Coordinates of C-alpha atoms in Angstrom, one line a residue:
M1 CA -54.3 -45.2 2.3
Y2 CA -53.8 -41.9 4.2
I3 CA -56.8 -39.8 5.0
L4 CA -56.5 -36.1 6.0
Q5 CA -58.8 -35.9 9.1
E6 CA -60.5 -32.6 10.0
S7 CA -59.1 -31.0 13.1
L8 CA -61.3 -30.9 16.2
F9 CA -60.5 -27.3 16.6
S10 CA -59.8 -24.6 14.0
F11 CA -58.7 -21.3 15.5
E12 CA -58.8 -19.9 12.0
E13 CA -62.5 -20.7 11.9
L14 CA -63.1 -18.2 14.7
Q15 CA -60.8 -15.6 13.1
K16 CA -63.0 -15.6 10.0
I17 CA -66.0 -14.4 11.9
E18 CA -66.5 -10.7 12.1
S19 CA -65.4 -9.0 15.4
K20 CA -68.8 -7.9 16.4
E21 CA -70.1 -11.5 16.1
R22 CA -66.9 -13.2 17.3
L23 CA -66.7 -11.7 20.8
P24 CA -70.1 -13.0 22.0
I25 CA -69.2 -16.5 20.7
F26 CA -65.8 -16.3 22.4
F27 CA -67.2 -15.0 25.8
S28 CA -70.0 -17.7 25.8
A29 CA -67.3 -20.3 26.8
L30 CA -66.0 -18.3 29.7
D31 CA -67.4 -18.0 33.2
L32 CA -65.1 -15.4 34.7
R33 CA -67.1 -14.6 37.9
P34 CA -65.0 -16.8 40.3
Y35 CA -61.8 -15.1 39.1
A36 CA -63.3 -11.6 39.0
R37 CA -64.3 -11.9 42.7
Q38 CA -60.7 -12.4 43.6
L39 CA -59.8 -9.1 41.7
R40 CA -62.3 -6.9 43.6
N41 CA -61.1 -4.2 45.9
P42 CA -62.5 -4.0 49.5
S43 CA -65.2 -1.7 47.9
P44 CA -67.8 -4.0 46.3
R45 CA -67.2 -2.7 42.7
G46 CA -63.8 -1.2 43.2
A47 CA -62.8 2.3 43.9
D48 CA -62.9 3.3 40.2
G49 CA -66.4 1.9 39.7
H50 CA -65.4 -0.6 37.0
C51 CA -66.6 -4.1 36.9
R52 CA -63.6 -6.4 37.3
Q53 CA -65.3 -9.1 35.3
G54 CA -65.6 -6.6 32.4
I55 CA -62.0 -5.6 32.7
L56 CA -60.9 -9.3 32.7
R57 CA -63.0 -9.9 29.6
A58 CA -61.3 -6.9 27.9
L59 CA -57.8 -8.2 28.8
L60 CA -58.7 -11.6 27.2
A61 CA -60.3 -9.9 24.1
A62 CA -57.1 -7.9 23.5
P63 CA -55.0 -10.8 22.1
L64 CA -58.0 -12.0 20.1
E65 CA -58.3 -8.6 18.6
N66 CA -54.5 -8.3 18.2
M67 CA -54.2 -5.4 20.7
D68 CA -50.8 -5.7 22.3
T69 CA -50.7 -2.6 24.6
F70 CA -52.9 -1.2 27.4
T71 CA -53.0 2.0 25.4
A72 CA -54.6 0.4 22.4
L73 CA -57.1 -1.5 24.6
A74 CA -58.0 1.7 26.5
R75 CA -58.6 3.6 23.2
R76 CA -60.7 0.7 21.8
L77 CA -62.8 0.7 25.0
E78 CA -63.2 4.5 24.8
F79 CA -64.3 4.8 21.2
D80 CA -65.9 1.5 20.4
L81 CA -69.1 1.3 22.4
R82 CA -70.1 -2.0 21.0
F83 CA -66.8 -3.5 22.1
R84 CA -67.1 -2.0 25.6
Y85 CA -70.7 -3.3 25.9
Q86 CA -69.7 -6.8 24.8
C87 CA -66.9 -6.9 27.4
G88 CA -69.6 -6.2 30.0
L89 CA -68.5 -2.7 30.9
R90 CA -70.9 0.2 31.6
L91 CA -71.5 2.8 28.9
D92 CA -72.7 5.6 31.3
I93 CA -69.2 6.1 32.8
P94 CA -65.8 6.7 31.2
A95 CA -64.0 3.6 30.0
P96 CA -61.3 2.1 32.2
S97 CA -58.0 4.1 32.0
I98 CA -54.6 2.7 31.0
S99 CA -53.6 2.7 34.7
T100 CA -56.7 0.8 35.7
L101 CA -56.0 -1.9 33.1
S102 CA -52.4 -2.1 34.2
R103 CA -53.4 -2.5 37.9
V104 CA -55.8 -5.3 37.1
F105 CA -53.1 -7.1 35.0
A106 CA -50.7 -6.7 37.9
E107 CA -53.2 -8.2 40.2
L108 CA -53.7 -11.1 37.8
T109 CA -50.0 -11.7 38.0
H110 CA -49.7 -11.4 41.8
K111 CA -52.5 -13.8 42.5
S112 CA -51.6 -16.3 39.6
L113 CA -55.2 -16.1 38.4
A114 CA -54.3 -16.4 34.7
K115 CA -52.6 -19.7 35.4
Q116 CA -55.6 -20.9 37.4
L117 CA -58.0 -20.0 34.6
F118 CA -55.7 -21.7 32.1
E119 CA -55.6 -24.9 34.1
D120 CA -59.4 -24.9 34.6
L121 CA -60.0 -24.4 30.8
V122 CA -57.6 -27.3 30.1
A123 CA -59.8 -29.5 32.4
Q124 CA -63.0 -28.3 30.6
C125 CA -61.5 -29.1 27.2
Q126 CA -60.7 -32.6 28.5
E127 CA -64.3 -33.1 29.8
A128 CA -65.6 -31.9 26.4
G129 CA -63.5 -34.4 24.6
I130 CA -61.5 -31.7 22.8
I131 CA -58.2 -32.5 24.4
D132 CA -57.1 -36.1 24.4
G133 CA -53.7 -35.9 26.0
T134 CA -52.4 -39.4 25.1
H135 CA -49.9 -37.9 22.6
V136 CA -48.1 -34.7 23.6
A137 CA -45.6 -32.6 21.7
I138 CA -43.1 -30.3 23.5
D139 CA -41.1 -27.5 22.1
S140 CA -40.0 -23.9 22.8
A141 CA -40.4 -20.6 20.9
A142 CA -38.4 -17.4 21.0
I143 CA -40.1 -14.4 22.6
H144 CA -38.6 -11.0 22.2
A145 CA -38.4 -8.8 25.3
Y146 CA -39.8 -5.3 25.8
E147 CA -37.0 -4.6 28.2
K148 CA -33.8 -2.7 27.7
K149 CA -31.0 -5.0 26.3
E150 CA -28.2 -5.8 28.7
P151 CA -25.0 -7.8 28.7
K152 CA -25.6 -11.5 29.3
R153 CA -23.8 -11.6 32.6
K154 CA -25.8 -8.8 34.0
S155 CA -29.1 -10.3 32.7
E156 CA -28.4 -13.6 34.4
L157 CA -28.5 -11.9 37.8
T158 CA -32.0 -10.5 37.3
G159 CA -33.7 -13.8 36.2
N160 CA -35.6 -11.9 33.5
A161 CA -34.8 -11.4 29.8
N162 CA -31.5 -12.7 28.5
W163 CA -29.8 -13.5 25.2
G164 CA -30.7 -16.7 23.5
V165 CA -29.6 -18.5 20.3
K166 CA -31.6 -21.1 18.2
L167 CA -31.2 -22.7 14.8
D168 CA -33.8 -21.8 12.3
T169 CA -35.3 -24.2 9.7
F170 CA -32.3 -23.8 7.4
G171 CA -29.7 -24.3 10.2
N172 CA -28.8 -20.7 10.6
K173 CA -28.2 -19.3 14.1
V174 CA -30.8 -16.8 15.3
K175 CA -30.0 -14.6 18.2
W176 CA -32.5 -12.6 20.3
F177 CA -32.9 -10.9 23.6
G178 CA -35.9 -12.0 25.6
Y179 CA -37.5 -15.2 26.8
K180 CA -38.4 -18.7 25.8
L181 CA -42.0 -20.0 25.8
H182 CA -42.0 -23.7 26.5
L183 CA -45.2 -25.5 25.5
A184 CA -46.6 -29.0 25.9
V185 CA -49.4 -29.4 23.3
D186 CA -52.0 -32.1 22.8
T187 CA -51.3 -33.3 19.2
K188 CA -54.9 -34.2 18.5
S189 CA -56.4 -30.7 19.2
E190 CA -53.1 -28.7 18.9
L191 CA -54.0 -27.0 22.1
P192 CA -51.6 -26.2 25.0
I193 CA -51.9 -28.2 28.2
T194 CA -49.0 -26.7 30.1
L195 CA -46.6 -23.9 29.6
K196 CA -43.6 -22.3 31.2
V197 CA -41.6 -19.1 30.5
T198 CA -37.9 -18.9 31.1
P199 CA -35.1 -16.5 30.1
A200 CA -33.9 -17.1 26.6
H201 CA -30.6 -18.7 27.6
V202 CA -32.2 -21.7 29.3
N203 CA -31.5 -24.9 27.5
D204 CA -34.6 -26.6 26.1
G205 CA -33.6 -30.0 27.4
D206 CA -33.4 -28.8 31.0
E207 CA -37.2 -27.9 30.9
G208 CA -38.3 -31.3 29.4
P209 CA -38.7 -33.2 32.7
T210 CA -40.8 -30.4 34.2
L211 CA -43.2 -30.2 31.2
I212 CA -43.5 -34.0 31.1
K213 CA -44.4 -34.1 34.8
Q214 CA -46.9 -31.3 34.5
S215 CA -48.5 -32.9 31.5
V216 CA -49.1 -36.3 33.2
D217 CA -50.6 -34.5 36.2
R218 CA -53.4 -33.5 33.8
C219 CA -53.5 -36.2 31.1
K220 CA -52.8 -39.9 30.7
T221 CA -50.0 -39.4 28.3
R222 CA -48.4 -42.4 26.5
F223 CA -46.0 -40.7 24.1
F224 CA -44.0 -37.4 24.3
M225 CA -42.7 -36.0 21.0
L226 CA -39.7 -33.7 21.2
D227 CA -37.0 -32.6 18.8
A228 CA -33.2 -33.4 19.0
G229 CA -32.6 -30.5 21.3
Y230 CA -34.2 -32.6 24.1
D231 CA -31.9 -35.7 23.4
Q232 CA -30.8 -36.0 27.0
M233 CA -31.0 -39.0 29.2
K234 CA -33.0 -37.1 31.9
N235 CA -35.9 -36.6 29.4
Y236 CA -36.1 -40.3 28.5
E237 CA -36.0 -41.1 32.2
A238 CA -38.7 -38.6 33.0
A239 CA -41.0 -40.1 30.4
R240 CA -40.3 -43.7 31.6
N241 CA -41.0 -42.7 35.2
V242 CA -44.5 -41.7 34.3
K243 CA -45.0 -44.9 32.2
A244 CA -44.7 -43.0 28.9
Q245 CA -42.2 -43.1 26.0
A246 CA -40.2 -40.2 24.8
I247 CA -39.9 -40.0 21.0
I248 CA -36.8 -38.0 20.3
P249 CA -34.4 -38.2 17.3
M250 CA -30.8 -38.7 18.3
N251 CA -28.6 -35.6 18.4
P252 CA -25.2 -36.3 16.7
R253 CA -23.5 -34.0 19.2
N254 CA -24.5 -36.4 22.0
E255 CA -23.7 -39.5 20.2
K256 CA -21.0 -42.0 21.3
E257 CA -19.8 -45.1 19.6
P258 CA -22.6 -47.7 19.8
P259 CA -22.0 -51.1 21.4
A260 CA -20.5 -53.8 19.2
G261 CA -23.0 -55.4 16.9
I262 CA -25.5 -52.5 17.3
T263 CA -26.3 -49.7 14.8
A264 CA -26.4 -46.1 16.0
K265 CA -30.2 -46.3 16.2
G266 CA -30.2 -49.4 18.2
T267 CA -30.7 -52.1 15.6
P268 CA -28.7 -55.3 16.3
C269 CA -26.7 -56.8 13.5
C270 CA -26.6 -60.5 12.5
S271 CA -23.3 -62.5 12.4
M272 CA -22.8 -61.3 8.8
G273 CA -23.1 -57.7 9.8
F274 CA -26.5 -57.0 8.3
P275 CA -29.0 -54.9 10.4
M276 CA -31.8 -57.2 11.6
T277 CA -35.5 -56.7 10.9
Y278 CA -37.6 -55.1 13.6
W279 CA -40.5 -57.5 14.3
G280 CA -42.5 -55.9 17.1
Q281 CA -42.2 -55.7 20.9
E282 CA -42.9 -57.9 23.9
K283 CA -43.5 -55.9 27.1
E284 CA -40.2 -54.1 27.7
R285 CA -38.3 -55.9 24.9
L286 CA -37.8 -55.3 21.2
K287 CA -37.9 -58.3 18.8
F288 CA -35.6 -58.6 15.8
R289 CA -35.5 -61.3 13.1
C290 CA -32.9 -62.5 10.6
P291 CA -32.9 -60.1 7.6
H292 CA -32.5 -63.0 5.2
A293 CA -35.6 -64.8 6.6
T294 CA -37.7 -61.6 6.2
G295 CA -36.5 -61.0 2.7
K296 CA -34.6 -57.8 3.4
V297 CA -31.2 -59.0 2.3
E298 CA -29.7 -61.9 0.3
C299 CA -27.3 -63.4 2.7
P300 CA -24.6 -65.6 1.0
L301 CA -24.8 -68.1 3.9
G302 CA -28.6 -68.1 4.2
M303 CA -30.2 -68.8 7.6
A304 CA -28.2 -71.9 8.3
A305 CA -25.2 -70.0 9.5
C306 CA -27.2 -68.4 12.3
S307 CA -30.1 -70.7 13.2
T308 CA -31.4 -74.2 12.4
S309 CA -35.0 -72.9 12.5
N310 CA -36.9 -72.0 9.4
Y311 CA -38.0 -68.8 11.3
G312 CA -34.4 -67.6 11.4
M313 CA -32.4 -66.2 14.2
V314 CA -34.3 -64.0 16.7
V315 CA -32.8 -61.4 19.0
K316 CA -34.7 -59.7 21.8
V317 CA -33.4 -56.5 23.3
D318 CA -34.3 -55.2 26.7
T319 CA -35.0 -51.4 26.3
Q320 CA -34.0 -50.8 30.0
Q321 CA -30.4 -51.4 28.9
D322 CA -30.3 -47.9 27.3
L323 CA -33.5 -45.8 27.4
R324 CA -32.0 -43.3 24.9
R325 CA -30.9 -45.8 22.2
Y326 CA -33.9 -48.2 22.5
A327 CA -37.4 -46.9 22.1
M328 CA -40.8 -48.5 22.0
P329 CA -41.7 -48.6 19.1
H330 CA -38.2 -49.1 17.6
R331 CA -36.5 -45.9 16.2
E332 CA -36.4 -47.1 12.6
S333 CA -40.0 -48.4 12.5
R334 CA -42.9 -46.7 10.7
G335 CA -44.7 -46.5 14.1
W336 CA -41.9 -44.4 15.6
K337 CA -41.7 -42.1 12.5
G338 CA -45.5 -41.7 12.5
L339 CA -45.4 -40.6 16.2
Y340 CA -42.6 -38.2 15.6
N341 CA -44.4 -36.5 12.7
K342 CA -47.1 -35.4 15.2
R343 CA -44.5 -33.1 16.8
T344 CA -45.5 -30.4 14.2
S345 CA -48.6 -29.8 16.2
V346 CA -46.6 -27.8 18.8
E347 CA -45.0 -25.7 16.0
R348 CA -48.5 -24.8 14.7
C349 CA -49.6 -23.9 18.2
N350 CA -46.6 -21.7 18.6
S351 CA -47.3 -20.1 15.2
R352 CA -50.9 -19.3 16.2
M353 CA -49.9 -17.7 19.4
K354 CA -47.2 -15.5 17.7
T355 CA -48.9 -14.8 14.4
Y356 CA -52.6 -14.5 15.2
L357 CA -52.3 -13.5 18.8
T358 CA -49.8 -11.3 20.7
A359 CA -47.4 -13.8 22.3
D360 CA -44.4 -12.2 20.7
Q361 CA -45.6 -8.6 21.0
L362 CA -44.6 -7.9 24.6
H363 CA -45.3 -4.5 26.2
V364 CA -44.8 -5.7 29.8
W365 CA -41.5 -6.6 31.4
G366 CA -40.3 -9.0 34.1
I367 CA -40.7 -12.7 33.8
Q368 CA -43.8 -12.9 36.0
K369 CA -45.8 -10.4 33.9
V370 CA -44.5 -12.0 30.7
T371 CA -45.8 -15.3 32.0
T372 CA -49.2 -13.8 32.6
H373 CA -49.2 -12.4 29.1
Q374 CA -48.5 -15.9 27.7
Y375 CA -51.2 -17.5 29.8
L376 CA -53.7 -14.9 28.5
N377 CA -52.8 -15.9 24.9
A378 CA -53.0 -19.6 25.7
I379 CA -56.4 -19.0 27.4
V380 CA -57.7 -17.4 24.1
L381 CA -56.9 -20.6 22.2
L382 CA -58.6 -22.8 24.8
A383 CA -61.7 -20.6 25.2
S384 CA -61.9 -20.4 21.4
A385 CA -61.9 -24.2 21.1
L386 CA -64.7 -24.5 23.7
A387 CA -66.7 -21.7 22.0
I388 CA -66.4 -23.3 18.5
A389 CA -67.3 -26.7 19.9
K390 CA -70.4 -25.2 21.6
Q391 CA -71.3 -23.4 18.3
R392 CA -71.0 -26.6 16.3
V393 CA -73.4 -28.4 18.8
Q394 CA -75.9 -25.6 18.5
N395 CA -75.7 -25.6 14.7
A396 CA -76.2 -29.3 14.6
A397 CA -79.2 -29.2 16.9

């Protein structure tokens, strides 16, 4: 019996709350004072007189309120006094200008404060029991650039936006000019635990080991779920090196002729050529039994041709022989399929960042600023999860 369990975090739950009530709930989960202190000018409150904590709040509220430009944010601060007050900015002086918002954003980028805040919120979500981290899904998403399109060879020299190609759900090639957002997401909460931005032409599989290592630096991950684009030996090795298992479907383009007596997915065959039955695992070895003994096939020779035991012939395969072909649990088992189905959590996380927030609505250019923009969007998801969890505790009290 399968039971649909309620998610620990519903970003849509926060979206349903009216803006005037949503922002105080959202900000209640954030203590931005340590980060605001690093943004201050030599003058105690800055030369323009605006509180840096208030501007930082406004920059975080912008994705939540679906404002993708500094111009839109400046206008909202100028004409919506409630919004300005909730951000913690003074009402007796003019609202921060576009240039002021842009300068603070650039300072966030220069000092890597967005990344620091993101990592701190991931840790807070772990402490609150929101992020589990034992099962992590990894994938990338296309991000369209705000920059002027250039030929691929010229773009590669800049290290910024470039041309990329991916297959959509229907197998059609989709081409875009921009970046890739690589995410590692906790499958339980569907929240990001690490991210990286690269030019669009970078291969997904090349970023797998980096995301795996960064994930285990923060969580005790046991399984990594990735799609067939990551079916490269280095990703299996990276997972095994941190005592985890990579769950990746085999990509036919990378496939070679399997060893004699072994199916493409790593199942040994009996002497009659029937695939044997997976029967669990013992440490680093997979156990398989005679398919006739387990009732999977009707062998004309029965079990006697292979074994004198009533238990039937048993084969044990050491997974270290081929980390790609042999997985624990076995590729064709229900356990493996159940784990791989959790990979959809990263797709939903990507969808929230691109649909509800502003991850794919860039109005900054250069890979460093684009990375800051993505961190701000990811921070909104994490802070929202903490805020909703806090709200639920208060409602239950």
